[in-house]
PDB file of C-alpha atoms in Angstrom:
ATOM      1  CA  MET A   1      24.892  -2.616  40.083  1.00 38.00           C
ATOM      2  CA  SER A   2      25.909  -4.779  37.272  1.00 43.00           C
ATOM      3  CA  ASN A   3      23.986  -4.872  34.099  1.00 47.00           C
ATOM      4  CA  PRO A   4      21.469  -7.597  33.712  1.00 46.00           C
ATOM      5  CA  SER A   5      22.240 -10.630  31.402  1.00 48.00           C
ATOM      6  CA  TYR A   6      19.936 -10.971  28.530  1.00 50.00           C
ATOM      7  CA  LEU A   7      18.679 -14.036  27.175  1.00 51.00           C
ATOM      8  CA  ILE A   8      17.682 -14.320  23.754  1.00 56.00           C
ATOM      9  CA  PRO A   9      15.017 -17.245  23.360  1.00 45.00           C
ATOM     10  CA  GLY A  10      16.170 -20.139  21.453  1.00 48.00           C
ATOM     11  CA  THR A  11      19.939 -19.629  22.435  1.00 51.00           C
ATOM     12  CA  SER A  12      22.196 -20.845  25.204  1.00 47.00           C
ATOM     13  CA  THR A  13      22.004 -18.972  28.324  1.00 45.00           C
ATOM     14  CA  ALA A  14      23.516 -15.540  28.270  1.00 41.00           C
ATOM     15  CA  LYS A  15      25.221 -15.974  31.796  1.00 42.00           C
ATOM     16  CA  THR A  16      27.632 -18.666  30.102  1.00 40.00           C
ATOM     17  CA  PRO A  17      30.561 -16.714  29.505  1.00 41.00           C
ATOM     18  CA  ALA A  18      32.188 -16.756  26.033  1.00 41.00           C
ATOM     19  CA  THR A  19      35.370 -18.753  25.713  1.00 41.00           C
ATOM     20  CA  ASP A  20      38.116 -18.033  23.211  1.00 41.00           C
ATOM     21  CA  GLU A  21      38.249 -21.332  21.583  1.00 41.00           C
ATOM     22  CA  PRO A  22      36.212 -21.482  18.265  1.00 42.00           C
ATOM     23  CA  GLU A  23      33.449 -24.183  18.042  1.00 54.00           C
ATOM     24  CA  HIS A  24      33.801 -24.600  14.254  1.00 58.00           C
ATOM     25  CA  SER A  25      34.058 -28.274  12.792  1.00 63.00           C
ATOM     26  CA  THR A  26      37.378 -29.318  11.945  1.00 64.00           C
ATOM     27  CA  SER A  27      38.266 -31.243   8.462  1.00 73.00           C
ATOM     28  CA  SER A  28      40.952 -32.882   6.845  1.00 81.00           C
ATOM     29  CA  ALA A  29      42.108 -29.804   4.906  1.00 81.00           C
ATOM     30  CA  ARG A  30      45.606 -28.817   5.179  1.00 88.00           C
ATOM     31  CA  THR A  31      45.940 -26.200   2.184  1.00 93.00           C
ATOM     32  CA  VAL A  32      44.172 -23.053   1.508  1.00 93.00           C
ATOM     33  CA  SER A  33      43.163 -24.562  -1.921  1.00 91.00           C
ATOM     34  CA  GLU A  34      41.677 -27.522   0.031  1.00 93.00           C
ATOM     35  CA  VAL A  35      39.688 -25.291   2.319  1.00 91.00           C
ATOM     36  CA  LEU A  36      38.367 -23.268  -0.680  1.00 91.00           C
ATOM     37  CA  ALA A  37      37.285 -26.184  -2.459  1.00 90.00           C
ATOM     38  CA  GLU A  38      35.311 -27.514   0.596  1.00 90.00           C
ATOM     39  CA  SER A  39      33.651 -23.989   1.231  1.00 91.00           C
ATOM     40  CA  GLN A  40      33.169 -23.104  -2.466  1.00 92.00           C
ATOM     41  CA  LEU A  41      34.260 -19.484  -1.105  1.00 93.00           C
ATOM     42  CA  GLU A  42      35.864 -18.435  -4.388  1.00 92.00           C
ATOM     43  CA  THR A  43      32.425 -18.784  -5.982  1.00 93.00           C
ATOM     44  CA  VAL A  44      31.129 -16.087  -3.549  1.00 92.00           C
ATOM     45  CA  LEU A  45      34.156 -13.725  -4.004  1.00 92.00           C
ATOM     46  CA  ASP A  46      34.040 -14.219  -7.877  1.00 93.00           C
ATOM     47  CA  GLU A  47      30.270 -13.155  -7.627  1.00 91.00           C
ATOM     48  CA  LEU A  48      31.074 -10.173  -5.481  1.00 90.00           C
ATOM     49  CA  ASP A  49      33.562  -9.059  -8.307  1.00 91.00           C
ATOM     50  CA  ARG A  50      31.135  -9.777 -11.084  1.00 91.00           C
ATOM     51  CA  ASP A  51      27.994  -8.429  -9.724  1.00 89.00           C
ATOM     52  CA  LEU A  52      29.186  -5.202  -7.931  1.00 92.00           C
ATOM     53  CA  VAL A  53      30.643  -2.277 -10.096  1.00 95.00           C
ATOM     54  CA  GLY A  54      33.731  -0.524  -8.493  1.00 95.00           C
ATOM     55  CA  LEU A  55      34.230  -1.004  -4.671  1.00 96.00           C
ATOM     56  CA  VAL A  56      37.633  -2.085  -5.237  1.00 95.00           C
ATOM     57  CA  PRO A  57      38.902  -1.151  -1.427  1.00 96.00           C
ATOM     58  CA  VAL A  58      35.790  -2.905  -0.073  1.00 96.00           C
ATOM     59  CA  LYS A  59      36.258  -5.945  -2.143  1.00 96.00           C
ATOM     60  CA  GLN A  60      39.868  -6.267  -1.159  1.00 95.00           C
ATOM     61  CA  ARG A  61      38.873  -5.748   2.600  1.00 95.00           C
ATOM     62  CA  LEU A  62      36.375  -8.569   2.124  1.00 95.00           C
ATOM     63  CA  ARG A  63      39.080 -10.729   0.551  1.00 95.00           C
ATOM     64  CA  ASP A  64      41.516  -9.886   3.653  1.00 95.00           C
ATOM     65  CA  ILE A  65      38.987 -10.900   6.123  1.00 94.00           C
ATOM     66  CA  ALA A  66      38.098 -14.253   4.090  1.00 94.00           C
ATOM     67  CA  ALA A  67      41.884 -14.863   4.039  1.00 94.00           C
ATOM     68  CA  LEU A  68      42.115 -14.647   7.822  1.00 92.00           C
ATOM     69  CA  LEU A  69      39.274 -16.805   8.299  1.00 92.00           C
ATOM     70  CA  VAL A  70      40.763 -19.474   5.983  1.00 93.00           C
ATOM     71  CA  ILE A  71      44.110 -19.523   7.919  1.00 92.00           C
ATOM     72  CA  ASP A  72      42.265 -19.807  11.147  1.00 90.00           C
ATOM     73  CA  LYS A  73      40.219 -22.746   9.710  1.00 89.00           C
ATOM     74  CA  LEU A  74      43.723 -24.464   8.928  1.00 91.00           C
ATOM     75  CA  ARG A  75      45.117 -23.679  12.209  1.00 91.00           C
ATOM     76  CA  LEU A  76      42.145 -25.179  13.937  1.00 87.00           C
ATOM     77  CA  ASN A  77      42.463 -28.253  11.679  1.00 87.00           C
ATOM     78  CA  LEU A  78      45.965 -28.798  13.163  1.00 89.00           C
ATOM     79  CA  GLY A  79      44.767 -28.427  16.609  1.00 87.00           C
ATOM     80  CA  LEU A  80      46.452 -25.156  17.185  1.00 89.00           C
ATOM     81  CA  GLN A  81      44.729 -22.763  19.731  1.00 70.00           C
ATOM     82  CA  ALA A  82      43.199 -19.755  18.250  1.00 66.00           C
ATOM     83  CA  GLN A  83      41.367 -16.927  19.791  1.00 72.00           C
ATOM     84  CA  ALA A  84      37.839 -16.721  18.157  1.00 73.00           C
ATOM     85  CA  PRO A  85      38.147 -13.732  15.784  1.00 81.00           C
ATOM     86  CA  SER A  86      35.870 -10.729  16.417  1.00 86.00           C
ATOM     87  CA  LEU A  87      33.825 -10.200  13.400  1.00 94.00           C
ATOM     88  CA  HIS A  88      31.617  -7.426  14.007  1.00 96.00           C
ATOM     89  CA  MET A  89      31.838  -4.721  11.531  1.00 97.00           C
ATOM     90  CA  CYS A  90      30.921  -1.148  10.469  1.00 97.00           C
ATOM     91  CA  PHE A  91      30.103  -0.077   7.094  1.00 98.00           C
ATOM     92  CA  THR A  92      30.279   3.684   6.630  1.00 98.00           C
ATOM     93  CA  GLY A  93      29.396   5.527   3.475  1.00 97.00           C
ATOM     94  CA  ASN A  94      26.588   7.440   1.623  1.00 96.00           C
ATOM     95  CA  PRO A  95      23.519   5.778   0.585  1.00 96.00           C
ATOM     96  CA  GLY A  96      23.354   3.655  -2.347  1.00 96.00           C
ATOM     97  CA  THR A  97      26.841   2.661  -2.149  1.00 97.00           C
ATOM     98  CA  GLY A  98      26.123  -1.029  -1.828  1.00 95.00           C
ATOM     99  CA  LYS A  99      26.700  -1.681   2.070  1.00 97.00           C
ATOM    100  CA  THR A 100      23.548  -3.951   2.214  1.00 96.00           C
ATOM    101  CA  THR A 101      24.480  -6.029  -0.730  1.00 94.00           C
ATOM    102  CA  VAL A 102      28.153  -6.406   0.747  1.00 96.00           C
ATOM    103  CA  ALA A 103      26.607  -7.348   4.188  1.00 97.00           C
ATOM    104  CA  MET A 104      24.739 -10.242   2.392  1.00 95.00           C
ATOM    105  CA  ARG A 105      27.869 -11.363   0.738  1.00 94.00           C
ATOM    106  CA  MET A 106      29.661 -11.205   3.971  1.00 95.00           C
ATOM    107  CA  ALA A 107      27.002 -13.413   5.390  1.00 96.00           C
ATOM    108  CA  GLU A 108      27.440 -15.970   2.857  1.00 95.00           C
ATOM    109  CA  ILE A 109      31.143 -15.928   3.163  1.00 95.00           C
ATOM    110  CA  LEU A 110      30.868 -16.478   7.122  1.00 94.00           C
ATOM    111  CA  HIS A 111      28.428 -19.277   6.619  1.00 94.00           C
ATOM    112  CA  ARG A 112      30.506 -21.128   3.839  1.00 94.00           C
ATOM    113  CA  LEU A 113      33.603 -20.905   6.236  1.00 91.00           C
ATOM    114  CA  ASP A 114      31.380 -22.270   9.356  1.00 90.00           C
ATOM    115  CA  TYR A 115      31.508 -19.225  11.350  1.00 91.00           C
ATOM    116  CA  VAL A 116      27.730 -18.639  11.423  1.00 92.00           C
ATOM    117  CA  ARG A 117      25.336 -21.380  11.322  1.00 92.00           C
ATOM    118  CA  LYS A 118      22.697 -20.073   8.800  1.00 93.00           C
ATOM    119  CA  GLY A 119      24.094 -17.294   6.673  1.00 92.00           C
ATOM    120  CA  HIS A 120      21.013 -15.238   6.484  1.00 96.00           C
ATOM    121  CA  LEU A 121      20.876 -11.543   6.777  1.00 97.00           C
ATOM    122  CA  VAL A 122      18.434  -9.630   8.913  1.00 98.00           C
ATOM    123  CA  ALA A 123      18.422  -5.818   8.059  1.00 97.00           C
ATOM    124  CA  VAL A 124      16.866  -3.419  10.659  1.00 97.00           C
ATOM    125  CA  THR A 125      16.677   0.347  11.615  1.00 97.00           C
ATOM    126  CA  ARG A 126      15.890   1.840  14.874  1.00 96.00           C
ATOM    127  CA  ASP A 127      12.153   1.428  14.504  1.00 95.00           C
ATOM    128  CA  ASP A 128      12.467  -2.424  14.686  1.00 96.00           C
ATOM    129  CA  LEU A 129      14.629  -2.310  17.842  1.00 96.00           C
ATOM    130  CA  VAL A 130      13.238   0.723  19.885  1.00 94.00           C
ATOM    131  CA  GLY A 131       9.808   0.727  21.542  1.00 91.00           C
ATOM    132  CA  GLN A 132       7.817   3.959  22.189  1.00 86.00           C
ATOM    133  CA  TYR A 133       6.874   3.134  25.847  1.00 86.00           C
ATOM    134  CA  ILE A 134       8.376   1.531  28.921  1.00 87.00           C
ATOM    135  CA  GLY A 135       8.646  -2.228  28.589  1.00 88.00           C
ATOM    136  CA  HIS A 136       8.362  -2.295  24.872  1.00 92.00           C
ATOM    137  CA  THR A 137      11.984  -2.140  23.713  1.00 94.00           C
ATOM    138  CA  ALA A 138      13.504  -5.231  25.190  1.00 94.00           C
ATOM    139  CA  PRO A 139      10.989  -7.564  23.862  1.00 95.00           C
ATOM    140  CA  LYS A 140      11.284  -5.799  20.211  1.00 95.00           C
ATOM    141  CA  THR A 141      15.104  -6.004  20.410  1.00 96.00           C
ATOM    142  CA  LYS A 142      15.224  -9.609  21.708  1.00 96.00           C
ATOM    143  CA  GLU A 143      12.757 -10.771  18.836  1.00 96.00           C
ATOM    144  CA  VAL A 144      15.070  -9.255  16.251  1.00 97.00           C
ATOM    145  CA  LEU A 145      18.135 -10.952  17.672  1.00 97.00           C
ATOM    146  CA  LYS A 146      16.332 -14.086  17.830  1.00 96.00           C
ATOM    147  CA  LYS A 147      15.538 -13.937  14.128  1.00 97.00           C
ATOM    148  CA  ALA A 148      19.223 -12.910  13.366  1.00 97.00           C
ATOM    149  CA  MET A 149      20.850 -15.827  15.446  1.00 96.00           C
ATOM    150  CA  GLY A 150      23.041 -18.037  13.329  1.00 95.00           C
ATOM    151  CA  GLY A 151      23.631 -15.220  10.831  1.00 96.00           C
ATOM    152  CA  VAL A 152      24.363 -11.358  10.438  1.00 97.00           C
ATOM    153  CA  LEU A 153      22.384  -8.499  12.009  1.00 98.00           C
ATOM    154  CA  PHE A 154      22.592  -5.417   9.642  1.00 98.00           C
ATOM    155  CA  ILE A 155      21.607  -2.091  11.467  1.00 98.00           C
ATOM    156  CA  ASP A 156      21.233   0.729   9.142  1.00 97.00           C
ATOM    157  CA  GLU A 157      21.747   4.255  10.551  1.00 96.00           C
ATOM    158  CA  ALA A 158      22.640   2.928  13.842  1.00 96.00           C
ATOM    159  CA  TYR A 159      23.458   6.231  15.280  1.00 95.00           C
ATOM    160  CA  TYR A 160      19.693   6.756  15.694  1.00 95.00           C
ATOM    161  CA  LEU A 161      19.907   4.239  18.570  1.00 93.00           C
ATOM    162  CA  TYR A 162      21.514   6.917  20.620  1.00 86.00           C
ATOM    163  CA  ARG A 163      19.589  10.036  21.323  1.00 84.00           C
ATOM    164  CA  PRO A 164      21.314  11.701  24.348  1.00 78.00           C
ATOM    165  CA  GLU A 165      19.277  14.941  24.148  1.00 78.00           C
ATOM    166  CA  ASN A 166      16.007  12.957  24.908  1.00 76.00           C
ATOM    167  CA  GLU A 167      16.005  11.563  28.422  1.00 72.00           C
ATOM    168  CA  ARG A 168      13.044   9.344  27.928  1.00 77.00           C
ATOM    169  CA  ASP A 169      14.317   7.717  24.799  1.00 83.00           C
ATOM    170  CA  TYR A 170      14.539   4.041  24.907  1.00 89.00           C
ATOM    171  CA  GLY A 171      17.453   3.377  22.536  1.00 91.00           C
ATOM    172  CA  GLN A 172      19.906   3.160  25.415  1.00 90.00           C
ATOM    173  CA  GLU A 173      18.115   0.026  26.502  1.00 93.00           C
ATOM    174  CA  ALA A 174      18.290  -1.396  23.085  1.00 94.00           C
ATOM    175  CA  LEU A 175      22.153  -0.696  22.981  1.00 94.00           C
ATOM    176  CA  GLU A 176      22.622  -2.400  26.282  1.00 93.00           C
ATOM    177  CA  ILE A 177      20.937  -5.481  25.183  1.00 95.00           C
ATOM    178  CA  LEU A 178      22.854  -5.444  21.788  1.00 95.00           C
ATOM    179  CA  LEU A 179      26.249  -5.009  23.518  1.00 93.00           C
ATOM    180  CA  GLN A 180      25.757  -7.988  25.827  1.00 93.00           C
ATOM    181  CA  VAL A 181      24.746 -10.310  23.051  1.00 94.00           C
ATOM    182  CA  MET A 182      27.584  -9.016  20.702  1.00 93.00           C
ATOM    183  CA  GLU A 183      30.053 -10.080  23.576  1.00 90.00           C
ATOM    184  CA  ASN A 184      28.107 -13.114  25.016  1.00 90.00           C
ATOM    185  CA  GLN A 185      26.912 -14.764  21.834  1.00 88.00           C
ATOM    186  CA  ARG A 186      29.538 -13.652  19.242  1.00 85.00           C
ATOM    187  CA  LYS A 187      30.079 -17.054  18.045  1.00 85.00           C
ATOM    188  CA  ASP A 188      26.208 -17.160  16.874  1.00 90.00           C
ATOM    189  CA  LEU A 189      25.587 -13.744  15.460  1.00 95.00           C
ATOM    190  CA  VAL A 190      27.745 -11.037  13.624  1.00 96.00           C
ATOM    191  CA  VAL A 191      26.493  -7.408  13.847  1.00 97.00           C
ATOM    192  CA  ILE A 192      27.117  -4.973  11.085  1.00 98.00           C
ATOM    193  CA  LEU A 193      26.381  -1.179  11.908  1.00 98.00           C
ATOM    194  CA  ALA A 194      25.924   1.161   8.886  1.00 98.00           C
ATOM    195  CA  GLY A 195      25.549   4.609   8.391  1.00 97.00           C
ATOM    196  CA  TYR A 196      27.344   8.067   7.410  1.00 96.00           C
ATOM    197  CA  LYS A 197      30.951   8.008   8.423  1.00 96.00           C
ATOM    198  CA  ASP A 198      30.843  11.363  10.303  1.00 96.00           C
ATOM    199  CA  ARG A 199      27.605  10.288  12.254  1.00 96.00           C
ATOM    200  CA  MET A 200      29.056   6.942  12.946  1.00 96.00           C
ATOM    201  CA  ASP A 201      32.199   8.381  14.373  1.00 95.00           C
ATOM    202  CA  ARG A 202      30.404  10.520  16.897  1.00 94.00           C
ATOM    203  CA  PHE A 203      28.138   7.474  17.825  1.00 94.00           C
ATOM    204  CA  PHE A 204      31.314   5.353  18.627  1.00 94.00           C
ATOM    205  CA  GLN A 205      32.836   8.471  20.505  1.00 92.00           C
ATOM    206  CA  SER A 206      29.591   8.401  22.756  1.00 90.00           C
ATOM    207  CA  ASN A 207      29.479   4.604  23.054  1.00 89.00           C
ATOM    208  CA  PRO A 208      32.979   3.498  23.587  1.00 89.00           C
ATOM    209  CA  GLY A 209      31.824   0.077  24.697  1.00 87.00           C
ATOM    210  CA  LEU A 210      30.356  -0.634  21.381  1.00 89.00           C
ATOM    211  CA  SER A 211      33.314   0.993  19.498  1.00 88.00           C
ATOM    212  CA  SER A 212      35.510  -1.571  21.237  1.00 89.00           C
ATOM    213  CA  ARG A 213      33.452  -4.709  19.815  1.00 91.00           C
ATOM    214  CA  ILE A 214      33.744  -3.506  16.374  1.00 95.00           C
ATOM    215  CA  ALA A 215      36.811  -5.281  14.727  1.00 92.00           C
ATOM    216  CA  HIS A 216      36.375  -4.330  11.052  1.00 95.00           C
ATOM    217  CA  HIS A 217      35.740  -0.640   9.940  1.00 96.00           C
ATOM    218  CA  ILE A 218      35.033  -0.629   6.083  1.00 97.00           C
ATOM    219  CA  ASP A 219      34.435   2.718   4.157  1.00 97.00           C
ATOM    220  CA  PHE A 220      32.193   2.547   1.071  1.00 98.00           C
ATOM    221  CA  PRO A 221      33.336   5.352  -1.493  1.00 97.00           C
ATOM    222  CA  ASP A 222      30.898   7.242  -3.667  1.00 97.00           C
ATOM    223  CA  TYR A 223      30.759   5.763  -7.281  1.00 97.00           C
ATOM    224  CA  SER A 224      32.263   7.747 -10.174  1.00 97.00           C
ATOM    225  CA  VAL A 225      30.094   8.688 -12.934  1.00 98.00           C
ATOM    226  CA  GLU A 226      31.487   6.028 -15.240  1.00 97.00           C
ATOM    227  CA  GLU A 227      30.833   3.503 -12.472  1.00 98.00           C
ATOM    228  CA  LEU A 228      27.198   4.777 -12.167  1.00 98.00           C
ATOM    229  CA  LEU A 229      26.886   4.575 -15.947  1.00 98.00           C
ATOM    230  CA  ALA A 230      27.895   0.847 -15.962  1.00 97.00           C
ATOM    231  CA  ILE A 231      25.633   0.366 -12.985  1.00 97.00           C
ATOM    232  CA  SER A 232      22.670   1.865 -14.915  1.00 98.00           C
ATOM    233  CA  GLU A 233      23.325  -0.390 -18.129  1.00 97.00           C
ATOM    234  CA  ARG A 234      23.648  -3.444 -15.775  1.00 96.00           C
ATOM    235  CA  MET A 235      20.269  -2.432 -14.034  1.00 97.00           C
ATOM    236  CA  LEU A 236      18.549  -2.061 -17.582  1.00 98.00           C
ATOM    237  CA  GLY A 237      19.887  -5.329 -18.753  1.00 97.00           C
ATOM    238  CA  ASP A 238      18.687  -7.123 -15.777  1.00 96.00           C
ATOM    239  CA  GLN A 239      15.151  -5.893 -16.844  1.00 97.00           C
ATOM    240  CA  HIS A 240      15.694  -6.747 -20.470  1.00 98.00           C
ATOM    241  CA  TYR A 241      16.123  -3.104 -21.380  1.00 98.00           C
ATOM    242  CA  ARG A 242      18.852  -1.038 -23.186  1.00 98.00           C
ATOM    243  CA  PHE A 243      19.858   2.401 -24.056  1.00 98.00           C
ATOM    244  CA  ALA A 244      19.057   3.359 -27.572  1.00 98.00           C
ATOM    245  CA  GLU A 245      21.472   5.165 -29.820  1.00 97.00           C
ATOM    246  CA  GLY A 246      22.502   8.320 -28.186  1.00 97.00           C
ATOM    247  CA  THR A 247      20.781   7.675 -24.751  1.00 98.00           C
ATOM    248  CA  ARG A 248      24.128   6.457 -22.839  1.00 98.00           C
ATOM    249  CA  GLU A 249      25.414  10.004 -23.610  1.00 98.00           C
ATOM    250  CA  VAL A 250      22.225  11.640 -22.493  1.00 98.00           C
ATOM    251  CA  MET A 251      22.471   9.360 -19.321  1.00 98.00           C
ATOM    252  CA  GLN A 252      26.138  10.614 -18.499  1.00 98.00           C
ATOM    253  CA  LYS A 253      25.210  14.141 -18.848  1.00 97.00           C
ATOM    254  CA  TYR A 254      22.195  13.397 -16.312  1.00 98.00           C
ATOM    255  CA  LEU A 255      24.649  11.983 -13.796  1.00 98.00           C
ATOM    256  CA  GLU A 256      26.950  14.783 -14.196  1.00 97.00           C
ATOM    257  CA  ARG A 257      24.442  17.152 -13.180  1.00 96.00           C
ATOM    258  CA  ARG A 258      22.417  14.925 -10.785  1.00 96.00           C
ATOM    259  CA  ILE A 259      25.665  14.065  -8.735  1.00 96.00           C
ATOM    260  CA  SER A 260      25.998  17.517  -7.394  1.00 93.00           C
ATOM    261  CA  GLN A 261      22.390  18.144  -6.559  1.00 94.00           C
ATOM    262  CA  PRO A 262      20.782  17.506  -3.089  1.00 93.00           C
ATOM    263  CA  HIS A 263      19.694  13.999  -1.804  1.00 94.00           C
ATOM    264  CA  PHE A 264      21.974  12.172  -4.559  1.00 96.00           C
ATOM    265  CA  ALA A 265      22.027   8.446  -3.269  1.00 96.00           C
ATOM    266  CA  ASN A 266      24.516   6.791  -5.917  1.00 97.00           C
ATOM    267  CA  ALA A 267      23.151   3.667  -7.093  1.00 97.00           C
ATOM    268  CA  ARG A 268      19.881   4.288  -5.513  1.00 96.00           C
ATOM    269  CA  SER A 269      19.506   7.409  -7.383  1.00 97.00           C
ATOM    270  CA  VAL A 270      20.262   5.787 -10.631  1.00 98.00           C
ATOM    271  CA  ARG A 271      17.482   3.074 -10.051  1.00 97.00           C
ATOM    272  CA  ASN A 272      14.981   5.917  -9.344  1.00 97.00           C
ATOM    273  CA  ALA A 273      16.155   7.788 -12.620  1.00 98.00           C
ATOM    274  CA  LEU A 274      15.872   4.611 -14.757  1.00 98.00           C
ATOM    275  CA  ASP A 275      12.244   3.883 -13.041  1.00 98.00           C
ATOM    276  CA  ARG A 276      10.994   7.378 -14.153  1.00 98.00           C
ATOM    277  CA  ALA A 277      12.731   6.800 -17.868  1.00 98.00           C
ATOM    278  CA  ARG A 278      10.554   3.756 -18.104  1.00 98.00           C
ATOM    279  CA  LEU A 279       7.575   5.425 -17.017  1.00 98.00           C
ATOM    280  CA  ARG A 280       8.074   8.174 -19.867  1.00 98.00           C
ATOM    281  CA  GLN A 281       8.913   5.366 -22.257  1.00 98.00           C
ATOM    282  CA  ALA A 282       5.550   3.542 -21.532  1.00 98.00           C
ATOM    283  CA  SER A 283       3.688   6.732 -21.736  1.00 98.00           C
ATOM    284  CA  ARG A 284       5.410   7.691 -25.091  1.00 97.00           C
ATOM    285  CA  LEU A 285       4.638   4.154 -26.577  1.00 97.00           C
ATOM    286  CA  PHE A 286       1.038   4.041 -25.213  1.00 97.00           C
ATOM    287  CA  ALA A 287       0.170   7.350 -26.964  1.00 96.00           C
ATOM    288  CA  ASP A 288       0.942   5.678 -30.290  1.00 93.00           C
ATOM    289  CA  ARG A 289      -1.997   3.176 -30.037  1.00 93.00           C
ATOM    290  CA  ASP A 290      -2.395   1.894 -33.558  1.00 94.00           C
ATOM    291  CA  ARG A 291       1.396   1.243 -34.309  1.00 94.00           C
ATOM    292  CA  GLU A 292       2.682  -2.232 -33.948  1.00 96.00           C
ATOM    293  CA  LEU A 293       5.452  -2.120 -31.423  1.00 97.00           C
ATOM    294  CA  THR A 294       8.539  -4.141 -32.122  1.00 97.00           C
ATOM    295  CA  ARG A 295      10.954  -5.769 -29.639  1.00 97.00           C
ATOM    296  CA  GLU A 296      13.231  -2.858 -30.074  1.00 97.00           C
ATOM    297  CA  ASP A 297      10.526  -0.421 -29.128  1.00 97.00           C
ATOM    298  CA  LEU A 298       9.724  -2.326 -26.111  1.00 98.00           C
ATOM    299  CA  THR A 299      13.317  -2.708 -24.872  1.00 98.00           C
ATOM    300  CA  SER A 300      14.879   0.640 -25.726  1.00 98.00           C
ATOM    301  CA  ILE A 301      14.989   3.697 -23.487  1.00 98.00           C
ATOM    302  CA  ALA A 302      15.293   6.645 -25.915  1.00 98.00           C
ATOM    303  CA  PRO A 303      17.152  10.044 -25.083  1.00 98.00           C
ATOM    304  CA  GLU A 304      13.838  11.811 -24.785  1.00 97.00           C
ATOM    305  CA  ASP A 305      12.871   9.536 -21.941  1.00 98.00           C
ATOM    306  CA  LEU A 306      15.921  11.043 -20.034  1.00 98.00           C
ATOM    307  CA  LEU A 307      15.852  14.501 -21.223  1.00 97.00           C
ATOM    308  CA  ALA A 308      12.336  15.112 -19.972  1.00 96.00           C
ATOM    309  CA  SER A 309      13.723  14.987 -16.557  1.00 96.00           C
ATOM    310  CA  ARG A 310      13.648  18.180 -14.407  1.00 94.00           C
ATOM    311  CA  VAL A 311      17.423  17.783 -14.128  1.00 94.00           C
ATOM    312  CA  PHE A 312      17.675  19.124 -17.594  1.00 94.00           C
ATOM    313  CA  GLN A 313      15.148  21.776 -16.958  1.00 87.00           C
ATOM    314  CA  ASN A 314      17.348  23.496 -14.500  1.00 64.00           C
ATOM    315  CA  ASN A 315      19.959  25.525 -16.384  1.00 55.00           C
ATOM    316  CA  ASP A 316      21.456  27.313 -13.367  1.00 38.00           C
TER     317      ASP A 316
END
């Protein structure tokens, strides 16, 4: 028995087979520079370089994908037959390495080059797709897909959709719907699956039909201590804070200790550490009620605001 064809409300019928000819609008552009000028693509790529610390191999891979799409657009403008590129992706790496942020930039790149209609990102996890009882999963999955149409669907920790040890789990139903939509409506939706690399590898081994639909596998490396320091200074600057004299050195020692401890999550852990430092700074200033606080007082994170962390209390 063949699998049913799933129809996502508000889209063309899923029974219509996908063709290999792209449906993108043509233009008079004949050079790479003209396509870049029309799409303002370089603005997005420059923002990617400026806003994200490190991630050099990831940024290069995005530039490679952008180059492919630009050349395909030039081919289309000349009337050359071109197979619609498969744009579904897999992002692997530890938490806090920028996967969601890069997915947002990828959605914007695809939109500027006319490969998706809207360019928005819908980020979900298993709980957004899988129901807890019979008949609940299909409506949930279809509703998410409806919201994502015309843009990018980002599924974090996608391997949790597949739980073969539980015969009554409904994740397989969500996967079947997702597979058909990824194939039949690939010109109106790009899917990015994300998670830890080892778990994603096992997930694809168990679901070869899904693996065959993923064209781009991009691994996100952990940040170095220096990169995390740069991220911390950028985060503080965005909130009009700064490290006081001697605090940057303390932050470096904090990171060198924290990075080897359990549950370290790269930039996410940096944000958490800074939030707690701001809390200690606020308590420190609050205790001195009669002193007039200067701009420097209110914007400076002092060494003691970090040294009070339990990371420094563990001297093992």
